[in-house]
PDB file of C-alpha atoms and ligand atoms in Angstrom:
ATOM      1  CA  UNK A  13      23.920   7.591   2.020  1.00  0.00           C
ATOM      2  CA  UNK A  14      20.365   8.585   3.006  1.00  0.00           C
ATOM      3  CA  UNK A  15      17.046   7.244   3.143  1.00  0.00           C
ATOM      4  CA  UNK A  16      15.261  10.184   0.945  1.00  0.00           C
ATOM      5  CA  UNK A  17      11.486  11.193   1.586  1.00  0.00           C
ATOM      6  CA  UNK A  18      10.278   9.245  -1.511  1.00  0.00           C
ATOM      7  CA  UNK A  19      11.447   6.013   0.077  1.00  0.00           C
ATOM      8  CA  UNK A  20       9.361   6.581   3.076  1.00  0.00           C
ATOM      9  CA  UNK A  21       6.051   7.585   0.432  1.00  0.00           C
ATOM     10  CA  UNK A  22       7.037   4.740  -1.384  1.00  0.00           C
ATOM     11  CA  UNK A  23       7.570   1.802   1.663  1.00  0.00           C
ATOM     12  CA  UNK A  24       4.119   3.263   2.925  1.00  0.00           C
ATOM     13  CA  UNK A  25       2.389   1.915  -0.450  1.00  0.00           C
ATOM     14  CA  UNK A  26       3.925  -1.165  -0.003  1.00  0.00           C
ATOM     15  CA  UNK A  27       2.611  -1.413   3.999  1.00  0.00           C
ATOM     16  CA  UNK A  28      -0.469  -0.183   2.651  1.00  0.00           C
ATOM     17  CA  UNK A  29      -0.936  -3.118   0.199  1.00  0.00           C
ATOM     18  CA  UNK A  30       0.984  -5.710   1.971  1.00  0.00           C
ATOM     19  CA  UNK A  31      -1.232  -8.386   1.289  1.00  0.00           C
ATOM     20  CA  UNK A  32      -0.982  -8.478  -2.465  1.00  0.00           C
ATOM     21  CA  UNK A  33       2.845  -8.500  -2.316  1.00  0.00           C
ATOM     22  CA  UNK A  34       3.498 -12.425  -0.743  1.00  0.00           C
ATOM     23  CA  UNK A  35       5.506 -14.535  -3.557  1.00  0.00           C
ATOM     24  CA  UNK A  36       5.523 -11.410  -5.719  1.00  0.00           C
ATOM     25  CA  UNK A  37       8.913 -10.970  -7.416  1.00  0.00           C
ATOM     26  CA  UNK A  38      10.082  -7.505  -6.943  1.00  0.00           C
ATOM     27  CA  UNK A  39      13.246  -5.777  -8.304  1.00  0.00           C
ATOM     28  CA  UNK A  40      14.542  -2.777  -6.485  1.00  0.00           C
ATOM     29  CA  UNK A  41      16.582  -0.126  -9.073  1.00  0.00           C
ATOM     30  CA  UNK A  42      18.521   2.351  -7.592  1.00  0.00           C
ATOM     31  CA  UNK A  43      17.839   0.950  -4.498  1.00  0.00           C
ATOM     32  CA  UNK A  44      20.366   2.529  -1.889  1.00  0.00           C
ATOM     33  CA  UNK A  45      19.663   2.833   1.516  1.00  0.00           C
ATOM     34  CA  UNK A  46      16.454  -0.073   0.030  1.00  0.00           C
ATOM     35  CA  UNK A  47      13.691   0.350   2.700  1.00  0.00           C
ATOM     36  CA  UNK A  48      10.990  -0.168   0.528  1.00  0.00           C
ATOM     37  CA  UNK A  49      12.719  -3.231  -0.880  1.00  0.00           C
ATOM     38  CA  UNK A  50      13.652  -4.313   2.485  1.00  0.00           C
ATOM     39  CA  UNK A  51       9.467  -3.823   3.797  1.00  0.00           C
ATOM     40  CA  UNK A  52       8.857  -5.915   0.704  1.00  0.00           C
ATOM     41  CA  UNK A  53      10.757  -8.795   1.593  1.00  0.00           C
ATOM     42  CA  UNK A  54       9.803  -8.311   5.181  1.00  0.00           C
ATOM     43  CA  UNK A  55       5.989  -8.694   3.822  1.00  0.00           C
ATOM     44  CA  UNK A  56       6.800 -11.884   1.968  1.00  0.00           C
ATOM     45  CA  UNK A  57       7.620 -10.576  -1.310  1.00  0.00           C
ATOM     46  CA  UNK A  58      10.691 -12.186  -3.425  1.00  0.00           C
ATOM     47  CA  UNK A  59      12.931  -9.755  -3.010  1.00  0.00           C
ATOM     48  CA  UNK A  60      15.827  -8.505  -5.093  1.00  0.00           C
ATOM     49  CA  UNK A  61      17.630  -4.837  -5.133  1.00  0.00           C
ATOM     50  CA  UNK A  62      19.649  -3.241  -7.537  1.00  0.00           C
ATOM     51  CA  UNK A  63      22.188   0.152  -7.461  1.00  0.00           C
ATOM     52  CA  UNK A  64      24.485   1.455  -9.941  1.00  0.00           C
ATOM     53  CA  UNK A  65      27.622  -1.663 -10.768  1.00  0.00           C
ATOM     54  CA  UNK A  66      29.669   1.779 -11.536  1.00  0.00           C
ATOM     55  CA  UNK A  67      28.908   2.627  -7.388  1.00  0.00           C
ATOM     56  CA  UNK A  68      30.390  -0.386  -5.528  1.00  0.00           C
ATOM     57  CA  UNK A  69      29.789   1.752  -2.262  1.00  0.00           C
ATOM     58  CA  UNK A  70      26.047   2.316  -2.983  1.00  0.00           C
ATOM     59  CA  UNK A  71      25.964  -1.656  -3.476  1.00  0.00           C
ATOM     60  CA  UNK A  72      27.639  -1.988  -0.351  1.00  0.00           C
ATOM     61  CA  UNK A  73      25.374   0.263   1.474  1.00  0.00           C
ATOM     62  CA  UNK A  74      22.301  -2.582  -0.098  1.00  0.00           C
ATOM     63  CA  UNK A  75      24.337  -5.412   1.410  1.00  0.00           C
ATOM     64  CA  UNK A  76      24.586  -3.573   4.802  1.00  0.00           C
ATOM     65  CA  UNK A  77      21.025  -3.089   4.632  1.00  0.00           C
ATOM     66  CA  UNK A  78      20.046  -6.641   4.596  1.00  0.00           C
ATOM     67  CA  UNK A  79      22.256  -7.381   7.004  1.00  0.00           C
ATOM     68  CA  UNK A  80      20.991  -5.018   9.690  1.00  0.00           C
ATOM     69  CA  UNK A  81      17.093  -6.607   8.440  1.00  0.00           C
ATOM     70  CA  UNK A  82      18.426 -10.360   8.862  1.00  0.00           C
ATOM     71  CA  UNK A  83      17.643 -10.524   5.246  1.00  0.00           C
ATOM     72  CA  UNK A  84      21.078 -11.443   3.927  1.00  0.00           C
ATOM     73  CA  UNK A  85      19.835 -14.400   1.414  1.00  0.00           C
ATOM     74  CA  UNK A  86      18.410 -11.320  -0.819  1.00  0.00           C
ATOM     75  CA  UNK A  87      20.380 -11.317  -3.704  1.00  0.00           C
ATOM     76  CA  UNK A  88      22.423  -7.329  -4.283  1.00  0.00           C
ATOM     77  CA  UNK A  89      22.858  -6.869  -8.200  1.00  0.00           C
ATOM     78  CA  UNK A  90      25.039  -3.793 -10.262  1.00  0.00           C
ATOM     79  CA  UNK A  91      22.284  -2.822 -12.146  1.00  0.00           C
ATOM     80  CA  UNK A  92      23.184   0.419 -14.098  1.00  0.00           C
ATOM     81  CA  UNK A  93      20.301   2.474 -15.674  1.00  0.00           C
ATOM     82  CA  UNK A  94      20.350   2.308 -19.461  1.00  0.00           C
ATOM     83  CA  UNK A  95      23.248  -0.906 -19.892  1.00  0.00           C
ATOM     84  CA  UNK A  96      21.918  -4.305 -20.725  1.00  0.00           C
ATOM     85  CA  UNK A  97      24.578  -6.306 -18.943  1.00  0.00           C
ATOM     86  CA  UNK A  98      24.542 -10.543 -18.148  1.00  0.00           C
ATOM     87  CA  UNK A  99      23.167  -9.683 -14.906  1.00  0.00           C
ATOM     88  CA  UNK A 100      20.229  -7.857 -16.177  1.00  0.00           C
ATOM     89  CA  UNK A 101      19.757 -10.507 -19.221  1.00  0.00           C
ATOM     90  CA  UNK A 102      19.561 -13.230 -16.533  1.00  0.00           C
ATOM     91  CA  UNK A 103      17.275 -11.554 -14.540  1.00  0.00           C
ATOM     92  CA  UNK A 104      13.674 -13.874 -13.963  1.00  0.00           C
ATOM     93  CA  UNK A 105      10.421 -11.808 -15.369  1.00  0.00           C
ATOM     94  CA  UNK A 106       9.163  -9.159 -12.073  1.00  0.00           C
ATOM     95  CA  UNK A 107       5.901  -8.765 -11.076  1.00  0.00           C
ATOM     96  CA  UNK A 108       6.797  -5.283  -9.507  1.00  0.00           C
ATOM     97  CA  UNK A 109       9.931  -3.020 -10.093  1.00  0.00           C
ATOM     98  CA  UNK A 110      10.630  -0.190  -7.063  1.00  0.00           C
ATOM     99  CA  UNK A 111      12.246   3.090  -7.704  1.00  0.00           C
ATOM    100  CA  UNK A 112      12.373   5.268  -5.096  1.00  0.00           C
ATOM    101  CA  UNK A 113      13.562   8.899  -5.961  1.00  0.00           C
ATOM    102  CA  UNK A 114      15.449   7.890  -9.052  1.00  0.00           C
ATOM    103  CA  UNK A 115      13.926  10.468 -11.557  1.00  0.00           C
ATOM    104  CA  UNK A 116      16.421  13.010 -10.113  1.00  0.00           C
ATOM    105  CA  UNK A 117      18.166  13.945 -13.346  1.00  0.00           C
ATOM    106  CA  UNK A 118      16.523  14.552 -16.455  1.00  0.00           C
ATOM    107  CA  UNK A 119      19.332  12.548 -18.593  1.00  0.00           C
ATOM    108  CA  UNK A 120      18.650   9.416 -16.773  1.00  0.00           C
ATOM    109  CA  UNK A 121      14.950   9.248 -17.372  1.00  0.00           C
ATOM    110  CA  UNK A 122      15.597   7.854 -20.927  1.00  0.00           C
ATOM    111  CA  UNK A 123      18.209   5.439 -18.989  1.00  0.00           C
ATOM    112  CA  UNK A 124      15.918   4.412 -16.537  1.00  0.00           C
ATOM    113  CA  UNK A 125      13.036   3.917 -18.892  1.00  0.00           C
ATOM    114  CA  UNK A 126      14.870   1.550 -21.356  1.00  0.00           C
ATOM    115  CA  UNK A 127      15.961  -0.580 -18.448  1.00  0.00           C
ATOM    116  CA  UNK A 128      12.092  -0.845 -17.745  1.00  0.00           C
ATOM    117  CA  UNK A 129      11.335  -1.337 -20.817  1.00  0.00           C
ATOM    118  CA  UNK A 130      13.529  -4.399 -21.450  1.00  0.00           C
ATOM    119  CA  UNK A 131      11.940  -5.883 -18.083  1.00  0.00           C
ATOM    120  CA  UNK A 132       8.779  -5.503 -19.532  1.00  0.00           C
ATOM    121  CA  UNK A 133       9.861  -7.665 -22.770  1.00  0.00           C
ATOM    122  CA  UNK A 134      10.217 -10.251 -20.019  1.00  0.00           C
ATOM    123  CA  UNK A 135       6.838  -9.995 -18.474  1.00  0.00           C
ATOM    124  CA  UNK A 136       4.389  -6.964 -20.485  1.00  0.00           C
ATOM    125  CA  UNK A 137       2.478  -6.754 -16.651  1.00  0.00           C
ATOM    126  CA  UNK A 138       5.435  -5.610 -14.887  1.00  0.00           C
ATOM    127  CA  UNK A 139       4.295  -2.423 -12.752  1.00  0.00           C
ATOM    128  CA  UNK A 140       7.028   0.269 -11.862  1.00  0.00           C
ATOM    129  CA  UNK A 141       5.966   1.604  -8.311  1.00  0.00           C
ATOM    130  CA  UNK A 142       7.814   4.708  -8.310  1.00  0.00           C
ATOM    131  CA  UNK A 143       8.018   8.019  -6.017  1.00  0.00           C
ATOM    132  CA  UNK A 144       9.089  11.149  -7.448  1.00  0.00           C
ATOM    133  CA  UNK A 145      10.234  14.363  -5.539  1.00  0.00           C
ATOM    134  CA  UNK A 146       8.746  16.995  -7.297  1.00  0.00           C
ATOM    135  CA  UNK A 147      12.473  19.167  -7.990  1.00  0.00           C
ATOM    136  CA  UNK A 148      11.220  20.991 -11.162  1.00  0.00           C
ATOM    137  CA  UNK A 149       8.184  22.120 -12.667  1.00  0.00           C
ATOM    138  CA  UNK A 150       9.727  21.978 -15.794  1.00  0.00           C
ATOM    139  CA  UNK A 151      10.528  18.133 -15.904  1.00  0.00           C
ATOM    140  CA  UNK A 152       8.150  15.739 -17.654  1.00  0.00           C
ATOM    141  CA  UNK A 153       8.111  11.925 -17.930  1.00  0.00           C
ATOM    142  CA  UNK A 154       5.263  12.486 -20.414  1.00  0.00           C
ATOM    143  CA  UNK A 155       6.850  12.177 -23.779  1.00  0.00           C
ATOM    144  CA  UNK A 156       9.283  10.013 -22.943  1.00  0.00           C
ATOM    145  CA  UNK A 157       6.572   7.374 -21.678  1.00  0.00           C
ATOM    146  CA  UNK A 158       4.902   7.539 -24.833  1.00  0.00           C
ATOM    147  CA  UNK A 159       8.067   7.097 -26.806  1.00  0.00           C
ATOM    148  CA  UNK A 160       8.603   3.656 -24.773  1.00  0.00           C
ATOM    149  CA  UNK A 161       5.306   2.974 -24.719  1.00  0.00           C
ATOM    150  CA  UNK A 162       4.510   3.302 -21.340  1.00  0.00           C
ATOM    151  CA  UNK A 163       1.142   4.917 -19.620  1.00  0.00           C
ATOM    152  CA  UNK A 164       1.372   6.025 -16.396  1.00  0.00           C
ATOM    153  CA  UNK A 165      -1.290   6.701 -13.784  1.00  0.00           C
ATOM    154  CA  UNK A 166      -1.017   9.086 -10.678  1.00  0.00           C
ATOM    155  CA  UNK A 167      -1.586   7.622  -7.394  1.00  0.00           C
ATOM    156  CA  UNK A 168      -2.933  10.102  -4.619  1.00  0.00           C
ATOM    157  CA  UNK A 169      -0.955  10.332  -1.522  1.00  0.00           C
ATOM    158  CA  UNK A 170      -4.117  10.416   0.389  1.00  0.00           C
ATOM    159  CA  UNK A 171      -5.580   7.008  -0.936  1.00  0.00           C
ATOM    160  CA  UNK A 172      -2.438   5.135   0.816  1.00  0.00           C
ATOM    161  CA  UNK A 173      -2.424   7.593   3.841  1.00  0.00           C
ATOM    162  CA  UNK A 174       1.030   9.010   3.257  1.00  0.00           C
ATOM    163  CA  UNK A 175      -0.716  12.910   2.384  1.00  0.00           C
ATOM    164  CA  UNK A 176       1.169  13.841   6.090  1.00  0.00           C
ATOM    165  CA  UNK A 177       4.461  15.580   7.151  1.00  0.00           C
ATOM    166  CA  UNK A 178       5.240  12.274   9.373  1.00  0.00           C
ATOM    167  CA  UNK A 179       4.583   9.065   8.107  1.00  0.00           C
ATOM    168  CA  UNK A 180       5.404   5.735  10.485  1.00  0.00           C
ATOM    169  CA  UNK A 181       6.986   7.849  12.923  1.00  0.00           C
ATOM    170  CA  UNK A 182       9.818   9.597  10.170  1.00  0.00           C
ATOM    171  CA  UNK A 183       9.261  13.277   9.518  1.00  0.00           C
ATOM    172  CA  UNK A 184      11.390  13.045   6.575  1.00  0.00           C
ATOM    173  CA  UNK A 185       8.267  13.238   3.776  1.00  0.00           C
ATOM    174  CA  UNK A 186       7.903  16.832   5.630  1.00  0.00           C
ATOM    175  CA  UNK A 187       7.117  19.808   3.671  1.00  0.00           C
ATOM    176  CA  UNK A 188       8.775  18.365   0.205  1.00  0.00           C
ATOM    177  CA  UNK A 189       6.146  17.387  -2.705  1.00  0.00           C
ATOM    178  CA  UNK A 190       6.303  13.989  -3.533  1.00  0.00           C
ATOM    179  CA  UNK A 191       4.245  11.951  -5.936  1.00  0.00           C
ATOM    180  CA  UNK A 192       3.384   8.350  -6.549  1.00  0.00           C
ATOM    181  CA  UNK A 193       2.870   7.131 -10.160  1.00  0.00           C
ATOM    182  CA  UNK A 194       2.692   3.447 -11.243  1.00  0.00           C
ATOM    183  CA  UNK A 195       3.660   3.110 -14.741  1.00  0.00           C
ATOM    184  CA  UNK A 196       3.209  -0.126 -17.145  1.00  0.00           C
ATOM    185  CA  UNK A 197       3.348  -1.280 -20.786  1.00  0.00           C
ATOM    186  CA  UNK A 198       0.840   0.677 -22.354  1.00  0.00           C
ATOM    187  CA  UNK A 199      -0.776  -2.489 -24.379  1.00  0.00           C
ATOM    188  CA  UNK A 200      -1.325  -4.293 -21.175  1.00  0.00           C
ATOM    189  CA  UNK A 201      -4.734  -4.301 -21.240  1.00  0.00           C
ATOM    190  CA  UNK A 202      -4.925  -4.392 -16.742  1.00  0.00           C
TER     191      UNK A 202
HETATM  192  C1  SAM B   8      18.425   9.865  -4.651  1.00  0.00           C
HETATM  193  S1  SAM B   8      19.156   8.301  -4.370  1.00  0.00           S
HETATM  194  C2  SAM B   8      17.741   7.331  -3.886  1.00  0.00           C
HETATM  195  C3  SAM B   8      18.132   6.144  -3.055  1.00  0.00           C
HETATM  196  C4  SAM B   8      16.970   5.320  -2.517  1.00  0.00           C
HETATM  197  N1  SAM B   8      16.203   4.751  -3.618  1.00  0.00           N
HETATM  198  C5  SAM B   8      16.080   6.163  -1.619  1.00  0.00           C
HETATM  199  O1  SAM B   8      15.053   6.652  -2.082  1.00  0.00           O
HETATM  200  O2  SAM B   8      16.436   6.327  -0.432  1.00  0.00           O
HETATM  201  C6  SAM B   8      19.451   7.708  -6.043  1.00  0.00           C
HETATM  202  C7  SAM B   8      19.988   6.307  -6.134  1.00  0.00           C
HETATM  203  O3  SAM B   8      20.175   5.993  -7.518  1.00  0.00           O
HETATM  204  C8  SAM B   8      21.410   5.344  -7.683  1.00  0.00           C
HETATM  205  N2  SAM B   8      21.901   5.628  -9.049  1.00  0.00           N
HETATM  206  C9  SAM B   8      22.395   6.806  -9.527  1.00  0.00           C
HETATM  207  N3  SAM B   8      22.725   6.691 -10.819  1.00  0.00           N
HETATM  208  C10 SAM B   8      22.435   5.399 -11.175  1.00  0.00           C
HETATM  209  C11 SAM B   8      22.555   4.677 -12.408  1.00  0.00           C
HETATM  210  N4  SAM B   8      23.012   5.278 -13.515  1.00  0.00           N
HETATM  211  N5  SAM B   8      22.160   3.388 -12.426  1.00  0.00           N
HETATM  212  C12 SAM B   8      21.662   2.794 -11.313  1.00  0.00           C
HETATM  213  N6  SAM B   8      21.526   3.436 -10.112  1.00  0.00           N
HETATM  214  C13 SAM B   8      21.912   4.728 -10.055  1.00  0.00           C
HETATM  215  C14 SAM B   8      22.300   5.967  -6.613  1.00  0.00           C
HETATM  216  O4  SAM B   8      23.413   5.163  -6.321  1.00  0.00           O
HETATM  217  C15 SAM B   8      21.322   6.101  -5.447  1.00  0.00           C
HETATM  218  O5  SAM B   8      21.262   4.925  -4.682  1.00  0.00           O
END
């Protein structure tokens, strides 16, 4: 498994906002490799990351993560995109949900969104921080959101310093496009 260049856009908002994110209850989906759920416990956040239940290996890879962090109390959960299953029904309400380069296939983002959705029955102010790598021009989030919803607003790379090929010392962001977009419940009134 890799870390892909939207984690590193995406752990650089949380580093650039570290402040706001002690206590904060934060879910990691699709969380892999989990650096910017791994910076957000490291920052103080309440920390807890997610991958696929049908990838035991990409679960494993979480575990490993925390262990290689000295984070292992942070609980690893098979969260699969689109399933409401006992561990997502038991789930506290989130302040912030993380998804790092997990609008990669078209027939997930329906998935992804529902699973968002239902997190957002448990607290309407939930905020998903996500990073996108732009693959296609022809993908759109756009109708989908407003099926579910959801608004979402655009965050500029430069207004959290990550607009550069090298970002804490990882060239990874590099040439590739990558966009930041915060989306929420589109009722909540913040
Ligand atoms: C492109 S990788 C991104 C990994 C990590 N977030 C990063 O940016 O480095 C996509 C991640 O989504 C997970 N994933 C794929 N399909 C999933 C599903 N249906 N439900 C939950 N997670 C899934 C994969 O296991 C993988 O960890």
């Amino acid at each position: 498994m890799y870390v892909w260049p939207c984690a590193v856009v995406l752990a650089q908002y949380l580093w650039f906002h570290r402040r706001s994110l002690p206590g904060k209850a934060i879910l990691e989906i699709g969380a892999g490799v989990s650096l910017p759920g791994i910076l957000a416990a490291k920052c103080g956040a309440e920390v807890i990351l997610s991958d696929s239940s049908e990838l035991p290996h990409c679960l494993e890879v979480c575990r490993q993560s925390c262990q290689m962090n000295n984070l292992p109390q942070l609980q690893v959960l098979g969260l699969t995109w689109g399933h409401v299953s006992w561990d997502l029904l038991a789930l506290p309400p989130q302040d912030v949900i993380l998804a790092s380069d997990v609008f990669f296939e078209p027939e997930d983002f329906e998935d992804i969104l529902t699973t968002i959705y239902f997190l957002m029955q448990k607290n309407p102010k939930v905020q998903l921080w996500s990073t996108y790598q732009v693959r296609s021009a022809d993908w759109s989030l756009e109708a989908l959101l407003y099926k579910w919803d959801m608004k979402c607003v655009h965050i500029p790379l430069e207004s959290f310093d990550a607009d550069k090929e090298d970002i804490a010392e990882s060239a990874l962001p590099g040439r590739h496009t990558v966009e930041m977009l915060v989306i929420s419940f589109a009722k909540d009134s913040l």
